[in-house]
């Protein structure tokens, strides 16, 4: 039986907070520079209190060049500058997650970290089990996670390892992405043993050729390619960049004394950045034949072949219209449990589709077996 949206968390509405950078003490600046991204982020998300730019610069001095007062008198960066966004990511990973060295080649996807962290925390709730009176998310290397399309940025394994101590396998069809992912972990020896990479040699497959016989995963993650062709991806990028430029030009006419409106929060800029393909991305990261809908169809069909080897399959779904056919296919394949989780980040809604072919009794036995090892 399919149960849709069971146990969904309903986040609070977003709220922006003003940040004053001038005429304050260093302590006040540091505290007030925490411009709030959104109260609708997951409660465990480290970025609920926003970006503390003085602390980020202290942790990662290379960011300093890119931090300036925006037209509203707040510390920020130019989210239309891909290098500034990359420096911000490196600083966030250093300050909040202890990742000393992180970099990606030019032209590769540079994702916004707060939203990616939300995905990790929401799917972690799927694994939560009741201990005494509270549910607790299992931590440590006994929990194994597969990241499909880990990318050169390898962001999900970094966040999952540093947040919960899980073990990760990351797959990708691009050898350059795999090489960069390996380099990032080699540069961070404290967590290097928690990650293994696997090259998917057949771009028409998702799980086949990656999951080994008798191998078990508690979770699978994926951020599918969004577009159906490079032309579609390029058109979307051009359109969104044009809109971002228009918004930036409009905001430049605002005097610094004008109060910041919620729509002008840093989260709003972050959402705009995400929708412009994050100023990078290779073919496998941005598009595939048939687009997201075809990718989801392949993923769900192949997941049935590994029904007993994975506790929960999960994926982001960017286009709401793709949920209905995905759920219909899961019903046809007789998935035991289906969850749709909404993540609210500013005005943007991102959806996670999660499913399991195991009954509730089988999932309970899975947990008992895992924890007894």
Tab-separated table of C-alpha atoms in Angstrom:
chain	number	residue	atom	x	y	z
A	1	UNK	CA	0.000	0.000	0.000
A	2	UNK	CA	1.277	3.462	-0.861
A	3	UNK	CA	1.104	6.111	1.806
A	4	UNK	CA	1.791	9.570	0.412
A	5	UNK	CA	3.138	12.455	2.515
A	6	UNK	CA	3.048	10.466	5.732
A	7	UNK	CA	4.780	12.244	8.589
A	8	UNK	CA	5.622	15.350	6.589
A	9	UNK	CA	7.139	18.174	8.598
A	10	UNK	CA	5.423	21.502	8.000
A	11	UNK	CA	8.078	24.200	8.346
A	12	UNK	CA	7.366	27.685	9.576
A	13	UNK	CA	7.130	30.617	7.208
A	14	UNK	CA	10.384	32.277	6.238
A	15	UNK	CA	11.465	35.552	7.821
A	16	UNK	CA	14.324	37.871	6.938
A	17	UNK	CA	16.309	39.849	9.479
A	18	UNK	CA	18.191	43.117	8.988
A	19	UNK	CA	21.938	43.193	9.471
A	20	UNK	CA	23.843	46.364	10.282
A	21	UNK	CA	27.554	46.341	9.600
A	22	UNK	CA	28.609	49.919	10.366
A	23	UNK	CA	28.778	51.822	13.639
A	24	UNK	CA	28.792	48.691	15.819
A	25	UNK	CA	31.343	46.951	17.969
A	26	UNK	CA	33.079	43.829	16.684
A	27	UNK	CA	30.912	41.642	18.873
A	28	UNK	CA	27.745	43.345	17.715
A	29	UNK	CA	28.828	43.117	14.097
A	30	UNK	CA	29.467	39.392	14.432
A	31	UNK	CA	26.117	38.756	16.056
A	32	UNK	CA	24.116	40.972	13.756
A	33	UNK	CA	25.874	39.740	10.630
A	34	UNK	CA	23.962	36.513	11.034
A	35	UNK	CA	21.389	37.432	8.453
A	36	UNK	CA	18.668	34.845	8.709
A	37	UNK	CA	18.263	32.600	5.697
A	38	UNK	CA	14.879	31.206	6.577
A	39	UNK	CA	13.104	29.871	9.622
A	40	UNK	CA	11.694	27.177	7.372
A	41	UNK	CA	14.974	25.311	7.098
A	42	UNK	CA	15.107	22.006	8.954
A	43	UNK	CA	15.439	22.494	12.748
A	44	UNK	CA	18.843	20.738	12.744
A	45	UNK	CA	20.161	22.777	9.817
A	46	UNK	CA	23.243	24.700	10.980
A	47	UNK	CA	22.322	27.559	8.646
A	48	UNK	CA	19.039	28.498	10.290
A	49	UNK	CA	20.707	31.567	11.806
A	50	UNK	CA	22.095	32.706	8.464
A	51	UNK	CA	25.590	33.683	7.362
A	52	UNK	CA	27.972	35.061	9.974
A	53	UNK	CA	30.311	36.750	7.511
A	54	UNK	CA	32.921	37.910	10.059
A	55	UNK	CA	33.227	34.343	11.346
A	56	UNK	CA	33.304	32.951	7.803
A	57	UNK	CA	36.082	35.339	6.788
A	58	UNK	CA	38.039	34.461	9.938
A	59	UNK	CA	37.755	30.772	9.079
A	60	UNK	CA	38.454	31.248	5.378
A	61	UNK	CA	40.298	34.544	4.674
A	62	UNK	CA	40.015	34.192	0.884
A	63	UNK	CA	36.324	35.048	1.233
A	64	UNK	CA	37.122	38.558	2.521
A	65	UNK	CA	37.623	40.034	-0.958
A	66	UNK	CA	34.063	39.122	-1.911
A	67	UNK	CA	32.210	40.349	1.197
A	68	UNK	CA	30.759	43.835	0.817
A	69	UNK	CA	27.814	45.932	1.929
A	70	UNK	CA	24.810	45.379	-0.315
A	71	UNK	CA	22.360	48.188	-1.234
A	72	UNK	CA	20.455	47.525	1.995
A	73	UNK	CA	23.507	48.120	4.181
A	74	UNK	CA	24.027	44.437	4.967
A	75	UNK	CA	27.112	42.270	4.640
A	76	UNK	CA	26.749	39.924	1.679
A	77	UNK	CA	28.418	38.688	-1.489
A	78	UNK	CA	27.438	39.047	-5.139
A	79	UNK	CA	25.544	35.804	-5.714
A	80	UNK	CA	25.838	36.397	-9.474
A	81	UNK	CA	29.614	35.938	-9.200
A	82	UNK	CA	30.451	32.210	-9.440
A	83	UNK	CA	33.829	32.680	-7.755
A	84	UNK	CA	32.222	34.490	-4.825
A	85	UNK	CA	29.706	31.668	-4.434
A	86	UNK	CA	32.501	29.101	-4.513
A	87	UNK	CA	34.466	30.989	-1.871
A	88	UNK	CA	31.335	31.177	0.293
A	89	UNK	CA	30.861	27.407	-0.016
A	90	UNK	CA	34.463	26.754	0.947
A	91	UNK	CA	34.091	29.038	3.960
A	92	UNK	CA	30.842	27.404	5.073
A	93	UNK	CA	32.372	23.943	4.791
A	94	UNK	CA	35.427	25.058	6.769
A	95	UNK	CA	33.561	26.891	9.538
A	96	UNK	CA	30.581	24.609	10.075
A	97	UNK	CA	31.758	21.184	8.894
A	98	UNK	CA	35.509	21.130	9.468
A	99	UNK	CA	36.326	20.557	5.797
A	100	UNK	CA	39.762	22.111	5.417
A	101	UNK	CA	40.187	21.933	1.668
A	102	UNK	CA	37.374	22.044	-0.876
A	103	UNK	CA	37.478	23.121	-4.483
A	104	UNK	CA	35.847	22.304	-7.814
A	105	UNK	CA	37.101	22.743	-11.371
A	106	UNK	CA	35.824	25.692	-13.360
A	107	UNK	CA	32.472	25.010	-14.974
A	108	UNK	CA	31.283	22.387	-12.483
A	109	UNK	CA	28.153	22.662	-10.347
A	110	UNK	CA	28.532	24.816	-7.223
A	111	UNK	CA	25.441	24.107	-5.087
A	112	UNK	CA	24.038	26.254	-2.253
A	113	UNK	CA	24.944	24.461	0.951
A	114	UNK	CA	21.940	25.352	3.198
A	115	UNK	CA	19.499	23.692	0.798
A	116	UNK	CA	21.697	20.625	0.369
A	117	UNK	CA	21.998	20.319	4.146
A	118	UNK	CA	18.200	20.371	4.389
A	119	UNK	CA	17.994	17.284	2.150
A	120	UNK	CA	20.433	15.442	4.410
A	121	UNK	CA	18.496	16.289	7.576
A	122	UNK	CA	15.067	15.459	6.175
A	123	UNK	CA	16.096	12.046	4.882
A	124	UNK	CA	17.905	11.431	8.180
A	125	UNK	CA	14.465	11.662	9.793
A	126	UNK	CA	13.419	8.634	7.734
A	127	UNK	CA	16.000	6.608	9.675
A	128	UNK	CA	15.036	7.961	13.091
A	129	UNK	CA	13.955	5.316	15.592
A	130	UNK	CA	12.283	5.766	18.942
A	131	UNK	CA	14.688	5.634	21.881
A	132	UNK	CA	12.929	6.047	25.229
A	133	UNK	CA	10.520	8.957	24.639
A	134	UNK	CA	12.292	10.540	21.651
A	135	UNK	CA	13.182	9.564	18.128
A	136	UNK	CA	16.889	9.631	17.397
A	137	UNK	CA	18.702	9.637	14.089
A	138	UNK	CA	21.279	6.831	13.938
A	139	UNK	CA	24.849	8.052	13.680
A	140	UNK	CA	28.164	6.459	12.841
A	141	UNK	CA	29.642	4.319	10.060
A	142	UNK	CA	27.104	1.518	10.450
A	143	UNK	CA	24.736	3.686	8.430
A	144	UNK	CA	25.702	3.400	4.769
A	145	UNK	CA	24.520	5.881	2.156
A	146	UNK	CA	24.738	5.851	-1.636
A	147	UNK	CA	24.899	9.212	-3.414
A	148	UNK	CA	23.907	8.861	-7.075
A	149	UNK	CA	25.595	11.551	-9.181
A	150	UNK	CA	27.839	12.769	-6.386
A	151	UNK	CA	29.453	15.344	-8.692
A	152	UNK	CA	32.795	17.091	-8.456
A	153	UNK	CA	31.518	19.035	-5.430
A	154	UNK	CA	30.712	15.797	-3.507
A	155	UNK	CA	28.586	17.939	-1.215
A	156	UNK	CA	26.156	15.354	0.138
A	157	UNK	CA	28.828	12.967	1.423
A	158	UNK	CA	30.679	15.850	3.086
A	159	UNK	CA	27.534	17.068	4.846
A	160	UNK	CA	26.327	13.602	5.782
A	161	UNK	CA	29.678	12.464	7.137
A	162	UNK	CA	30.269	15.604	9.175
A	163	UNK	CA	26.672	15.833	10.426
A	164	UNK	CA	26.035	12.189	11.286
A	165	UNK	CA	29.253	10.224	10.793
A	166	UNK	CA	27.729	8.016	8.088
A	167	UNK	CA	29.709	6.057	5.510
A	168	UNK	CA	29.200	7.084	1.880
A	169	UNK	CA	29.607	5.666	-1.581
A	170	UNK	CA	29.408	8.264	-4.353
A	171	UNK	CA	28.806	7.323	-7.977
A	172	UNK	CA	29.074	9.435	-11.111
A	173	UNK	CA	29.285	8.952	-14.875
A	174	UNK	CA	31.965	11.639	-15.234
A	175	UNK	CA	35.571	10.534	-14.530
A	176	UNK	CA	36.582	14.155	-13.818
A	177	UNK	CA	33.900	14.427	-11.136
A	178	UNK	CA	35.065	11.188	-9.552
A	179	UNK	CA	38.687	12.360	-9.635
A	180	UNK	CA	37.839	15.675	-7.953
A	181	UNK	CA	35.686	13.952	-5.333
A	182	UNK	CA	38.592	11.662	-4.505
A	183	UNK	CA	40.945	14.639	-4.321
A	184	UNK	CA	38.696	16.469	-1.860
A	185	UNK	CA	38.647	13.524	0.513
A	186	UNK	CA	42.365	12.884	0.067
A	187	UNK	CA	42.885	16.504	1.161
A	188	UNK	CA	40.794	15.875	4.283
A	189	UNK	CA	42.420	12.734	5.766
A	190	UNK	CA	40.319	12.788	8.944
A	191	UNK	CA	37.236	11.757	6.942
A	192	UNK	CA	38.899	10.116	3.934
A	193	UNK	CA	38.013	6.578	5.026
A	194	UNK	CA	34.304	7.410	5.160
A	195	UNK	CA	33.971	7.865	1.394
A	196	UNK	CA	34.414	5.575	-1.599
A	197	UNK	CA	33.771	6.552	-5.209
A	198	UNK	CA	32.474	4.421	-8.056
A	199	UNK	CA	32.433	5.304	-11.727
A	200	UNK	CA	29.156	4.493	-13.463
A	201	UNK	CA	30.313	3.292	-16.869
A	202	UNK	CA	26.832	3.096	-18.400
A	203	UNK	CA	24.982	6.419	-18.451
A	204	UNK	CA	21.713	4.592	-19.130
A	205	UNK	CA	21.801	2.963	-15.693
A	206	UNK	CA	21.416	4.368	-12.181
A	207	UNK	CA	21.868	1.541	-9.667
A	208	UNK	CA	23.012	-1.256	-11.961
A	209	UNK	CA	26.789	-1.228	-12.175
A	210	UNK	CA	27.058	0.616	-8.850
A	211	UNK	CA	25.408	-1.479	-6.129
A	212	UNK	CA	27.374	-4.666	-5.630
A	213	UNK	CA	25.864	-8.109	-4.926
A	214	UNK	CA	24.782	-8.543	-1.289
A	215	UNK	CA	25.629	-4.904	-0.536
A	216	UNK	CA	23.227	-2.975	1.693
A	217	UNK	CA	22.477	0.737	1.963
A	218	UNK	CA	20.302	2.491	4.522
A	219	UNK	CA	19.717	5.428	2.175
A	220	UNK	CA	20.213	6.408	-1.422
A	221	UNK	CA	20.369	10.099	-2.390
A	222	UNK	CA	20.123	11.802	-5.755
A	223	UNK	CA	19.812	15.252	-7.303
A	224	UNK	CA	18.695	14.273	-10.837
A	225	UNK	CA	19.588	16.160	-14.008
A	226	UNK	CA	16.905	18.803	-14.475
A	227	UNK	CA	16.847	19.397	-18.237
A	228	UNK	CA	16.229	17.204	-21.275
A	229	UNK	CA	18.949	18.751	-23.469
A	230	UNK	CA	21.868	21.146	-23.397
A	231	UNK	CA	19.837	23.616	-25.464
A	232	UNK	CA	17.076	23.573	-22.839
A	233	UNK	CA	19.628	24.008	-20.055
A	234	UNK	CA	21.282	26.929	-21.853
A	235	UNK	CA	17.957	28.644	-22.522
A	236	UNK	CA	16.942	28.280	-18.901
A	237	UNK	CA	20.263	29.643	-17.693
A	238	UNK	CA	20.108	32.661	-20.007
A	239	UNK	CA	16.544	33.459	-18.927
A	240	UNK	CA	17.266	33.170	-15.213
A	241	UNK	CA	20.503	35.150	-15.447
A	242	UNK	CA	18.636	37.915	-17.268
A	243	UNK	CA	16.078	38.040	-14.467
A	244	UNK	CA	18.805	38.063	-11.820
A	245	UNK	CA	20.576	40.943	-13.557
A	246	UNK	CA	17.315	42.905	-13.685
A	247	UNK	CA	16.684	42.309	-9.990
A	248	UNK	CA	20.236	43.342	-9.126
A	249	UNK	CA	19.919	46.548	-11.156
A	250	UNK	CA	16.656	47.356	-9.431
A	251	UNK	CA	18.107	46.761	-5.955
A	252	UNK	CA	21.110	48.992	-6.716
A	253	UNK	CA	18.725	51.953	-6.812
A	254	UNK	CA	17.720	51.379	-3.180
A	255	UNK	CA	19.387	53.606	-0.627
A	256	UNK	CA	21.274	51.762	2.177
A	257	UNK	CA	18.974	53.340	4.768
A	258	UNK	CA	15.943	51.544	3.348
A	259	UNK	CA	14.870	48.607	5.471
A	260	UNK	CA	15.426	45.177	4.044
A	261	UNK	CA	12.284	43.465	2.815
A	262	UNK	CA	11.890	39.679	3.163
A	263	UNK	CA	12.100	39.320	-0.610
A	264	UNK	CA	15.546	40.912	-0.536
A	265	UNK	CA	17.013	38.527	2.028
A	266	UNK	CA	20.165	36.551	1.388
A	267	UNK	CA	18.022	33.439	1.062
A	268	UNK	CA	16.217	35.086	-1.848
A	269	UNK	CA	19.547	35.655	-3.560
A	270	UNK	CA	20.517	32.085	-2.779
A	271	UNK	CA	17.333	30.756	-4.341
A	272	UNK	CA	17.930	32.849	-7.461
A	273	UNK	CA	21.456	31.454	-7.651
A	274	UNK	CA	20.214	27.894	-7.378
A	275	UNK	CA	17.695	28.415	-10.157
A	276	UNK	CA	20.432	29.674	-12.486
A	277	UNK	CA	22.101	26.270	-12.402
A	278	UNK	CA	24.529	27.531	-9.793
A	279	UNK	CA	26.856	29.005	-12.411
A	280	UNK	CA	28.261	25.768	-13.646
A	281	UNK	CA	27.497	22.183	-14.405
A	282	UNK	CA	28.587	19.548	-16.853
A	283	UNK	CA	26.260	17.506	-19.054
A	284	UNK	CA	25.597	14.784	-16.480
A	285	UNK	CA	24.892	17.381	-13.804
A	286	UNK	CA	22.425	19.454	-15.822
A	287	UNK	CA	20.670	17.320	-18.402
A	288	UNK	CA	19.997	13.845	-19.708
A	289	UNK	CA	17.894	12.348	-22.499
A	290	UNK	CA	14.267	12.646	-21.462
A	291	UNK	CA	15.058	15.050	-18.621
A	292	UNK	CA	14.139	14.566	-14.997
A	293	UNK	CA	11.013	12.526	-15.716
A	294	UNK	CA	12.917	9.881	-17.685
A	295	UNK	CA	15.701	9.798	-15.102
A	296	UNK	CA	13.162	9.217	-12.324
A	297	UNK	CA	11.511	6.460	-14.350
A	298	UNK	CA	14.831	4.684	-14.779
A	299	UNK	CA	15.785	5.165	-11.136
A	300	UNK	CA	12.484	3.840	-9.795
A	301	UNK	CA	12.452	0.866	-12.173
A	302	UNK	CA	15.998	-0.123	-11.222
A	303	UNK	CA	15.333	0.407	-7.525
A	304	UNK	CA	12.886	-2.497	-7.650
A	305	UNK	CA	15.787	-4.744	-8.679
A	306	UNK	CA	17.549	-3.813	-5.433
A	307	UNK	CA	14.425	-3.775	-3.258
A	308	UNK	CA	15.922	-5.901	-0.483
A	309	UNK	CA	19.318	-4.186	-0.513
A	310	UNK	CA	18.197	-0.640	0.327
A	311	UNK	CA	16.154	0.498	3.301
A	312	UNK	CA	15.061	3.816	1.741
A	313	UNK	CA	15.473	5.179	-1.768
A	314	UNK	CA	15.240	8.983	-2.017
A	315	UNK	CA	15.599	11.647	-4.672
A	316	UNK	CA	14.980	15.332	-5.164
A	317	UNK	CA	12.174	16.149	-7.601
A	318	UNK	CA	12.512	19.638	-9.086
A	319	UNK	CA	9.372	19.639	-11.241
A	320	UNK	CA	6.153	19.070	-9.322
A	321	UNK	CA	4.490	17.610	-12.436
A	322	UNK	CA	6.962	14.721	-12.334
A	323	UNK	CA	5.678	13.490	-8.981
A	324	UNK	CA	2.434	12.001	-10.292
A	325	UNK	CA	3.992	9.653	-12.882
A	326	UNK	CA	6.729	8.717	-10.407
A	327	UNK	CA	4.167	7.747	-7.769
A	328	UNK	CA	2.128	5.857	-10.349
A	329	UNK	CA	5.173	3.774	-11.254
A	330	UNK	CA	5.886	3.103	-7.573
A	331	UNK	CA	2.297	1.913	-7.162
A	332	UNK	CA	2.694	-0.396	-10.144
A	333	UNK	CA	5.878	-1.820	-8.633
A	334	UNK	CA	4.071	-2.280	-5.301
A	335	UNK	CA	6.269	-0.067	-3.139
A	336	UNK	CA	5.355	-0.582	0.516
A	337	UNK	CA	5.901	2.986	1.633
A	338	UNK	CA	6.104	6.270	-0.265
A	339	UNK	CA	6.823	9.646	1.311
A	340	UNK	CA	6.757	13.114	-0.223
A	341	UNK	CA	8.665	15.675	1.825
A	342	UNK	CA	8.449	19.390	1.118
A	343	UNK	CA	11.441	21.557	1.952
A	344	UNK	CA	10.734	25.290	2.118
A	345	UNK	CA	13.644	27.667	1.496
A	346	UNK	CA	12.419	31.207	1.201
A	347	UNK	CA	9.819	31.277	-1.577
A	348	UNK	CA	11.189	28.111	-3.099
A	349	UNK	CA	9.698	24.662	-2.479
A	350	UNK	CA	11.849	21.619	-3.131
A	351	UNK	CA	10.444	18.112	-2.916
A	352	UNK	CA	12.001	14.859	-1.815
A	353	UNK	CA	10.430	11.606	-2.957
A	354	UNK	CA	11.269	8.630	-0.741
A	355	UNK	CA	10.154	5.018	-1.053
A	356	UNK	CA	10.813	1.573	0.362
A	357	UNK	CA	9.856	-1.883	-0.837
A	358	UNK	CA	10.219	-3.265	2.682
A	359	UNK	CA	7.313	-3.628	5.065
A	360	UNK	CA	7.391	-1.827	8.408
A	361	UNK	CA	8.275	-5.145	10.067
A	362	UNK	CA	11.146	-5.728	7.640
A	363	UNK	CA	12.434	-2.188	8.191
A	364	UNK	CA	12.398	-2.769	11.952
A	365	UNK	CA	14.386	-5.986	11.510
A	366	UNK	CA	16.843	-4.114	9.261
A	367	UNK	CA	17.496	-1.618	12.049
A	368	UNK	CA	17.916	-4.358	14.656
A	369	UNK	CA	20.387	-6.221	12.458
A	370	UNK	CA	22.360	-3.075	11.636
A	371	UNK	CA	22.590	-1.897	15.233
A	372	UNK	CA	23.635	-5.336	16.450
A	373	UNK	CA	26.702	-5.427	14.221
